[in-house]
Amino acid sequence: MSDVLEELQWRGLIAQHTDIDALRKALDEGPVTFYCGFDPTAASLHHGHLVAVKLMRHLQLAGHHPLALVGGATGLVGDPRAKGERVLNSPEVVAGWVDSLRRQLEHLLDFSGSNPARIVNNLDWTSQLSAIDLLRDLGKHFRMGTMLNKDIVARRINSEEGLSYTEFSYQILQANDYLELYRQYGCTLEVGGNDQWGNMVGGADLISKVEPGATVHVLTNPLITKADGTKFGKSEGGAIWLDPTMLSPYAFYQFWLQVEDVDVVRFLKVFTFLSRERIEELERETQENPRARAAQKALAHEVTTWVHGEQETARVEAATAALWGGDADSLRKIDAFTLAGATADLPSAQLEVGKSTIIDLLVATGLEKGRGAARKTVAQGGAYLNMRKVSDEDAVITEDDLLAGGVVLVRKGRRKLAVARTN
């Protein structure tokens, strides 16, 4: 079972650890119960959470027992962040987000077999703590110097915004989570993002103080950056959400498809379960024929399938092919939801069925600056409606031209694409 550590190391999923040799010995001795925490700071997980979930899944595949903690309590308090105090959301909002994250985690981890994942909510035990219990039973084990010296705490205290006692207390609550999971489930390993190292070590220290003889471990995954050191992050519309209602599966797929060559092999190791042999093969293909983007296609396929399922991935791959090299017949096969996601970021305009012409749409969508230029494009054979070349500039758009969802695609030349909508 300790081979999993070598696999995690090869994939770049290990950042810091308390004692790797002791952890390896524990893994050799039999299945270990471990946990990772996810706070409901939004209605969905995002792509950054996939790194920790992937680490959890590797450990689970190696036979260990995962606990996915959804922070119904810590989500009410808020972990200190680099800039500004977090907004305190209402208990009703946080409870709704807890349910959303629970459903996503149920899809990403395996809840069957001999070592099924289990979801726990720290509100179950934190809500039972009185103020006196918190101060006497927990607070006495924390030293102010250690708490104040944590990087994020020190930065916030010295900033104009300062730091409230509410967020300052977060580290105590997270440490108590580890203690409770140790007592209730025999959990001896906490995993999570490297930005949580201080809080995670705080939990291990608390256990060592109140449970003499206990041996527990901490293992963090790195925060993923691009080769140039910048954050591997957001799309034009914001975060890369896993919820399809917050970011369409098509846009999610396109995000991974656009990864740079210099990053793609590393991301294949981190975000997929492809074998070493397959990843090395894709690395060679990228070096020999980068224009084919084989590694990017594999990355987008694997991650989208994991998050959204095989059927949805097939839809977005078909939509990608149809929009960027397909024909009119393939466009007709795309459903309204997928087509809406595929065209969400395209230039758009309003369409009046029975009135609008290709000239109107070229100008309205911004593909051409004026009607004269639009006529010239049509005359030269560079205007397309739903991938069909348009030669009659006066022909109006009819109901028969509409694709699923009441839209038509307008194209100028080979790569300039826009959408016109009836509503």
mmCIF file of N, CA and C in Angstrom, residues 140-215:
data_model
loop_
_atom_site.group_PDB
_atom_site.id
_atom_site.type_symbol
_atom_site.label_atom_id
_atom_site.label_comp_id
_atom_site.label_asym_id
_atom_site.label_seq_id
_atom_site.Cartn_x
_atom_site.Cartn_y
_atom_site.Cartn_z
ATOM 1 N N LYS A 140 -7.159 26.047 25.744
ATOM 2 C CA LYS A 140 -5.985 25.989 26.623
ATOM 3 C C LYS A 140 -4.800 25.274 25.976
ATOM 4 N N HIS A 141 -5.048 24.525 24.895
ATOM 5 C CA HIS A 141 -3.966 23.795 24.235
ATOM 6 C C HIS A 141 -3.301 24.596 23.118
ATOM 7 N N PHE A 142 -3.771 25.825 22.867
ATOM 8 C CA PHE A 142 -3.228 26.654 21.796
ATOM 9 C C PHE A 142 -2.453 27.828 22.388
ATOM 10 N N ARG A 143 -1.278 28.074 21.852
ATOM 11 C CA ARG A 143 -0.444 29.175 22.316
ATOM 12 C C ARG A 143 -0.568 30.347 21.361
ATOM 13 N N MET A 144 -0.753 31.528 21.922
ATOM 14 C CA MET A 144 -0.992 32.721 21.110
ATOM 15 C C MET A 144 0.154 32.999 20.141
ATOM 16 N N GLY A 145 1.387 32.780 20.592
ATOM 17 C CA GLY A 145 2.527 33.049 19.720
ATOM 18 C C GLY A 145 2.470 32.230 18.443
ATOM 19 N N THR A 146 2.138 30.945 18.601
ATOM 20 C CA THR A 146 2.042 30.065 17.428
ATOM 21 C C THR A 146 0.909 30.501 16.513
ATOM 22 N N MET A 147 -0.218 30.834 17.095
ATOM 23 C CA MET A 147 -1.381 31.231 16.296
ATOM 24 C C MET A 147 -1.128 32.535 15.548
ATOM 25 N N LEU A 148 -0.450 33.470 16.206
ATOM 26 C CA LEU A 148 -0.198 34.778 15.595
ATOM 27 C C LEU A 148 0.879 34.726 14.519
ATOM 28 N N ASN A 149 1.760 33.732 14.611
ATOM 29 C CA ASN A 149 2.871 33.651 13.673
ATOM 30 C C ASN A 149 2.503 32.995 12.347
ATOM 31 N N LYS A 150 1.312 32.448 12.238
ATOM 32 C CA LYS A 150 0.907 31.856 10.968
ATOM 33 C C LYS A 150 0.854 32.946 9.905
ATOM 34 N N ASP A 151 1.377 32.628 8.728
ATOM 35 C CA ASP A 151 1.578 33.640 7.685
ATOM 36 C C ASP A 151 0.337 34.470 7.416
ATOM 37 N N ILE A 152 -0.769 33.809 7.154
ATOM 38 C CA ILE A 152 -1.980 34.535 6.758
ATOM 39 C C ILE A 152 -2.489 35.384 7.907
ATOM 40 N N VAL A 153 -2.380 34.885 9.131
ATOM 41 C CA VAL A 153 -2.818 35.639 10.303
ATOM 42 C C VAL A 153 -1.939 36.874 10.493
ATOM 43 N N ALA A 154 -0.629 36.687 10.392
ATOM 44 C CA ALA A 154 0.301 37.814 10.575
ATOM 45 C C ALA A 154 0.064 38.894 9.520
ATOM 46 N N ARG A 155 -0.160 38.471 8.264
ATOM 47 C CA ARG A 155 -0.388 39.445 7.195
ATOM 48 C C ARG A 155 -1.672 40.227 7.425
ATOM 49 N N ARG A 156 -2.712 39.533 7.827
ATOM 50 C CA ARG A 156 -3.990 40.205 8.032
ATOM 51 C C ARG A 156 -3.957 41.145 9.230
ATOM 52 N N ILE A 157 -3.289 40.739 10.291
ATOM 53 C CA ILE A 157 -3.208 41.597 11.480
ATOM 54 C C ILE A 157 -2.468 42.888 11.157
ATOM 55 N N ASN A 158 -1.489 42.796 10.299
ATOM 56 C CA ASN A 158 -0.688 43.967 9.936
ATOM 57 C C ASN A 158 -1.263 44.754 8.765
ATOM 58 N N SER A 159 -2.403 44.330 8.265
ATOM 59 C CA SER A 159 -3.033 45.017 7.139
ATOM 60 C C SER A 159 -4.028 46.052 7.645
ATOM 61 N N GLU A 160 -4.525 46.875 6.730
ATOM 62 C CA GLU A 160 -5.525 47.874 7.096
ATOM 63 C C GLU A 160 -6.826 47.230 7.548
ATOM 64 N N GLU A 161 -7.170 46.076 6.943
ATOM 65 C CA GLU A 161 -8.433 45.418 7.294
ATOM 66 C C GLU A 161 -8.395 44.788 8.681
ATOM 67 N N GLY A 162 -7.183 44.343 9.098
ATOM 68 C CA GLY A 162 -7.090 43.645 10.368
ATOM 69 C C GLY A 162 -7.679 42.250 10.271
ATOM 70 N N LEU A 163 -7.944 41.638 11.412
ATOM 71 C CA LEU A 163 -8.477 40.273 11.460
ATOM 72 C C LEU A 163 -9.421 40.155 12.642
ATOM 73 N N SER A 164 -10.623 39.704 12.380
ATOM 74 C CA SER A 164 -11.601 39.553 13.454
ATOM 75 C C SER A 164 -11.290 38.316 14.298
ATOM 76 N N TYR A 165 -11.810 38.314 15.520
ATOM 77 C CA TYR A 165 -11.641 37.144 16.376
ATOM 78 C C TYR A 165 -12.348 35.937 15.767
ATOM 79 N N THR A 166 -13.412 36.186 15.009
ATOM 80 C CA THR A 166 -14.151 35.094 14.370
ATOM 81 C C THR A 166 -13.233 34.290 13.466
ATOM 82 N N GLU A 167 -12.580 34.983 12.522
ATOM 83 C CA GLU A 167 -11.699 34.265 11.605
ATOM 84 C C GLU A 167 -10.439 33.761 12.308
ATOM 85 N N PHE A 168 -9.974 34.492 13.301
ATOM 86 C CA PHE A 168 -8.797 34.061 14.061
ATOM 87 C C PHE A 168 -9.058 32.712 14.732
ATOM 88 N N SER A 169 -10.317 32.469 15.123
ATOM 89 C CA SER A 169 -10.665 31.238 15.837
ATOM 90 C C SER A 169 -10.812 30.038 14.911
ATOM 91 N N TYR A 170 -10.797 30.281 13.621
ATOM 92 C CA TYR A 170 -11.019 29.196 12.660
ATOM 93 C C TYR A 170 -10.036 28.047 12.871
ATOM 94 N N GLN A 171 -8.777 28.380 13.124
ATOM 95 C CA GLN A 171 -7.751 27.343 13.237
ATOM 96 C C GLN A 171 -8.029 26.394 14.401
ATOM 97 N N ILE A 172 -8.692 26.893 15.442
ATOM 98 C CA ILE A 172 -9.044 26.019 16.562
ATOM 99 C C ILE A 172 -10.123 25.031 16.136
ATOM 100 N N LEU A 173 -11.106 25.530 15.393
ATOM 101 C CA LEU A 173 -12.190 24.655 14.954
ATOM 102 C C LEU A 173 -11.685 23.569 14.009
ATOM 103 N N GLN A 174 -10.772 23.930 13.094
ATOM 104 C CA GLN A 174 -10.253 22.924 12.175
ATOM 105 C C GLN A 174 -9.426 21.885 12.915
ATOM 106 N N ALA A 175 -8.632 22.332 13.878
ATOM 107 C CA ALA A 175 -7.853 21.384 14.673
ATOM 108 C C ALA A 175 -8.773 20.416 15.418
ATOM 109 N N ASN A 176 -9.877 20.936 15.921
ATOM 110 C CA ASN A 176 -10.827 20.088 16.633
ATOM 111 C C ASN A 176 -11.474 19.061 15.705
ATOM 112 N N ASP A 177 -11.632 19.414 14.438
ATOM 113 C CA ASP A 177 -12.174 18.439 13.480
ATOM 114 C C ASP A 177 -11.297 17.186 13.428
ATOM 115 N N TYR A 178 -9.995 17.390 13.347
ATOM 116 C CA TYR A 178 -9.085 16.243 13.281
ATOM 117 C C TYR A 178 -9.196 15.404 14.552
ATOM 118 N N LEU A 179 -9.270 16.084 15.694
ATOM 119 C CA LEU A 179 -9.405 15.374 16.967
ATOM 120 C C LEU A 179 -10.686 14.545 17.000
ATOM 121 N N GLU A 180 -11.795 15.144 16.577
ATOM 122 C CA GLU A 180 -13.072 14.421 16.581
ATOM 123 C C GLU A 180 -13.037 13.222 15.641
ATOM 124 N N LEU A 181 -12.452 13.391 14.463
ATOM 125 C CA LEU A 181 -12.398 12.286 13.506
ATOM 126 C C LEU A 181 -11.447 11.195 13.984
ATOM 127 N N TYR A 182 -10.408 11.579 14.713
ATOM 128 C CA TYR A 182 -9.521 10.584 15.325
ATOM 129 C C TYR A 182 -10.302 9.762 16.346
ATOM 130 N N ARG A 183 -11.094 10.448 17.159
ATOM 131 C CA ARG A 183 -11.832 9.748 18.212
ATOM 132 C C ARG A 183 -12.981 8.910 17.655
ATOM 133 N N GLN A 184 -13.687 9.441 16.671
ATOM 134 C CA GLN A 184 -14.880 8.754 16.178
ATOM 135 C C GLN A 184 -14.573 7.660 15.158
ATOM 136 N N TYR A 185 -13.556 7.886 14.317
ATOM 137 C CA TYR A 185 -13.311 6.966 13.196
ATOM 138 C C TYR A 185 -11.898 6.389 13.181
ATOM 139 N N GLY A 186 -11.067 6.762 14.144
ATOM 140 C CA GLY A 186 -9.688 6.302 14.112
ATOM 141 C C GLY A 186 -8.893 6.923 12.986
ATOM 142 N N CYS A 187 -9.254 8.132 12.595
ATOM 143 C CA CYS A 187 -8.593 8.828 11.496
ATOM 144 C C CYS A 187 -7.189 9.272 11.931
ATOM 145 N N THR A 188 -6.175 8.880 11.158
ATOM 146 C CA THR A 188 -4.793 9.201 11.538
ATOM 147 C C THR A 188 -4.031 9.955 10.451
ATOM 148 N N LEU A 189 -4.726 10.403 9.415
ATOM 149 C CA LEU A 189 -4.072 11.163 8.350
ATOM 150 C C LEU A 189 -5.018 12.246 7.844
ATOM 151 N N GLU A 190 -4.515 13.485 7.804
ATOM 152 C CA GLU A 190 -5.265 14.571 7.174
ATOM 153 C C GLU A 190 -4.526 14.987 5.911
ATOM 154 N N VAL A 191 -5.274 15.126 4.815
ATOM 155 C CA VAL A 191 -4.704 15.605 3.563
ATOM 156 C C VAL A 191 -5.443 16.876 3.146
ATOM 157 N N GLY A 192 -4.783 17.688 2.331
ATOM 158 C CA GLY A 192 -5.420 18.928 1.887
ATOM 159 C C GLY A 192 -4.426 19.833 1.190
ATOM 160 N N GLY A 193 -4.904 20.977 0.775
ATOM 161 C CA GLY A 193 -4.068 21.935 0.063
ATOM 162 C C GLY A 193 -2.956 22.492 0.925
ATOM 163 N N ASN A 194 -1.845 22.835 0.278
ATOM 164 C CA ASN A 194 -0.674 23.293 1.013
ATOM 165 C C ASN A 194 -0.907 24.615 1.739
ATOM 166 N N ASP A 195 -1.904 25.386 1.300
ATOM 167 C CA ASP A 195 -2.224 26.630 1.999
ATOM 168 C C ASP A 195 -2.830 26.374 3.368
ATOM 169 N N GLN A 196 -3.222 25.127 3.643
ATOM 170 C CA GLN A 196 -3.809 24.767 4.939
ATOM 171 C C GLN A 196 -2.802 24.106 5.877
ATOM 172 N N TRP A 197 -1.539 24.098 5.500
ATOM 173 C CA TRP A 197 -0.529 23.396 6.290
ATOM 174 C C TRP A 197 -0.560 23.781 7.767
ATOM 175 N N GLY A 198 -0.585 25.066 8.047
ATOM 176 C CA GLY A 198 -0.563 25.507 9.436
ATOM 177 C C GLY A 198 -1.751 24.998 10.235
ATOM 178 N N ASN A 199 -2.944 25.094 9.654
ATOM 179 C CA ASN A 199 -4.139 24.601 10.339
ATOM 180 C C ASN A 199 -4.094 23.088 10.527
ATOM 181 N N MET A 200 -3.586 22.392 9.520
ATOM 182 C CA MET A 200 -3.551 20.933 9.582
ATOM 183 C C MET A 200 -2.562 20.450 10.644
ATOM 184 N N VAL A 201 -1.394 21.067 10.700
ATOM 185 C CA VAL A 201 -0.425 20.711 11.734
ATOM 186 C C VAL A 201 -0.971 21.043 13.122
ATOM 187 N N GLY A 202 -1.781 22.103 13.198
ATOM 188 C CA GLY A 202 -2.413 22.443 14.469
ATOM 189 C C GLY A 202 -3.302 21.326 14.978
ATOM 190 N N GLY A 203 -3.998 20.647 14.074
ATOM 191 C CA GLY A 203 -4.830 19.513 14.467
ATOM 192 C C GLY A 203 -4.001 18.352 14.967
ATOM 193 N N ALA A 204 -2.896 18.066 14.277
ATOM 194 C CA ALA A 204 -2.010 16.982 14.717
ATOM 195 C C ALA A 204 -1.418 17.295 16.096
ATOM 196 N N ASP A 205 -1.041 18.556 16.308
ATOM 197 C CA ASP A 205 -0.497 18.954 17.618
ATOM 198 C C ASP A 205 -1.542 18.800 18.719
ATOM 199 N N LEU A 206 -2.787 19.184 18.412
ATOM 200 C CA LEU A 206 -3.850 19.058 19.417
ATOM 201 C C LEU A 206 -4.050 17.604 19.810
ATOM 202 N N ILE A 207 -4.065 16.712 18.848
ATOM 203 C CA ILE A 207 -4.246 15.286 19.148
ATOM 204 C C ILE A 207 -3.111 14.778 20.028
ATOM 205 N N SER A 208 -1.890 15.190 19.723
ATOM 206 C CA SER A 208 -0.745 14.724 20.519
ATOM 207 C C SER A 208 -0.833 15.190 21.967
ATOM 208 N N LYS A 209 -1.504 16.329 22.198
ATOM 209 C CA LYS A 209 -1.605 16.873 23.556
ATOM 210 C C LYS A 209 -2.731 16.228 24.362
ATOM 211 N N VAL A 210 -3.829 15.896 23.721
ATOM 212 C CA VAL A 210 -4.988 15.397 24.475
ATOM 213 C C VAL A 210 -5.165 13.884 24.363
ATOM 214 N N GLU A 211 -4.413 13.252 23.449
ATOM 215 C CA GLU A 211 -4.483 11.797 23.292
ATOM 216 C C GLU A 211 -3.064 11.241 23.377
ATOM 217 N N PRO A 212 -2.524 11.088 24.584
ATOM 218 C CA PRO A 212 -1.140 10.627 24.753
ATOM 219 C C PRO A 212 -0.889 9.308 24.018
ATOM 220 N N GLY A 213 0.217 9.248 23.293
ATOM 221 C CA GLY A 213 0.574 8.032 22.568
ATOM 222 C C GLY A 213 0.023 7.956 21.164
ATOM 223 N N ALA A 214 -0.864 8.870 20.791
ATOM 224 C CA ALA A 214 -1.445 8.847 19.451
ATOM 225 C C ALA A 214 -0.415 9.286 18.422
ATOM 226 N N THR A 215 -0.436 8.624 17.274
ATOM 227 C CA THR A 215 0.438 9.000 16.157
ATOM 228 C C THR A 215 -0.431 9.339 14.952
#
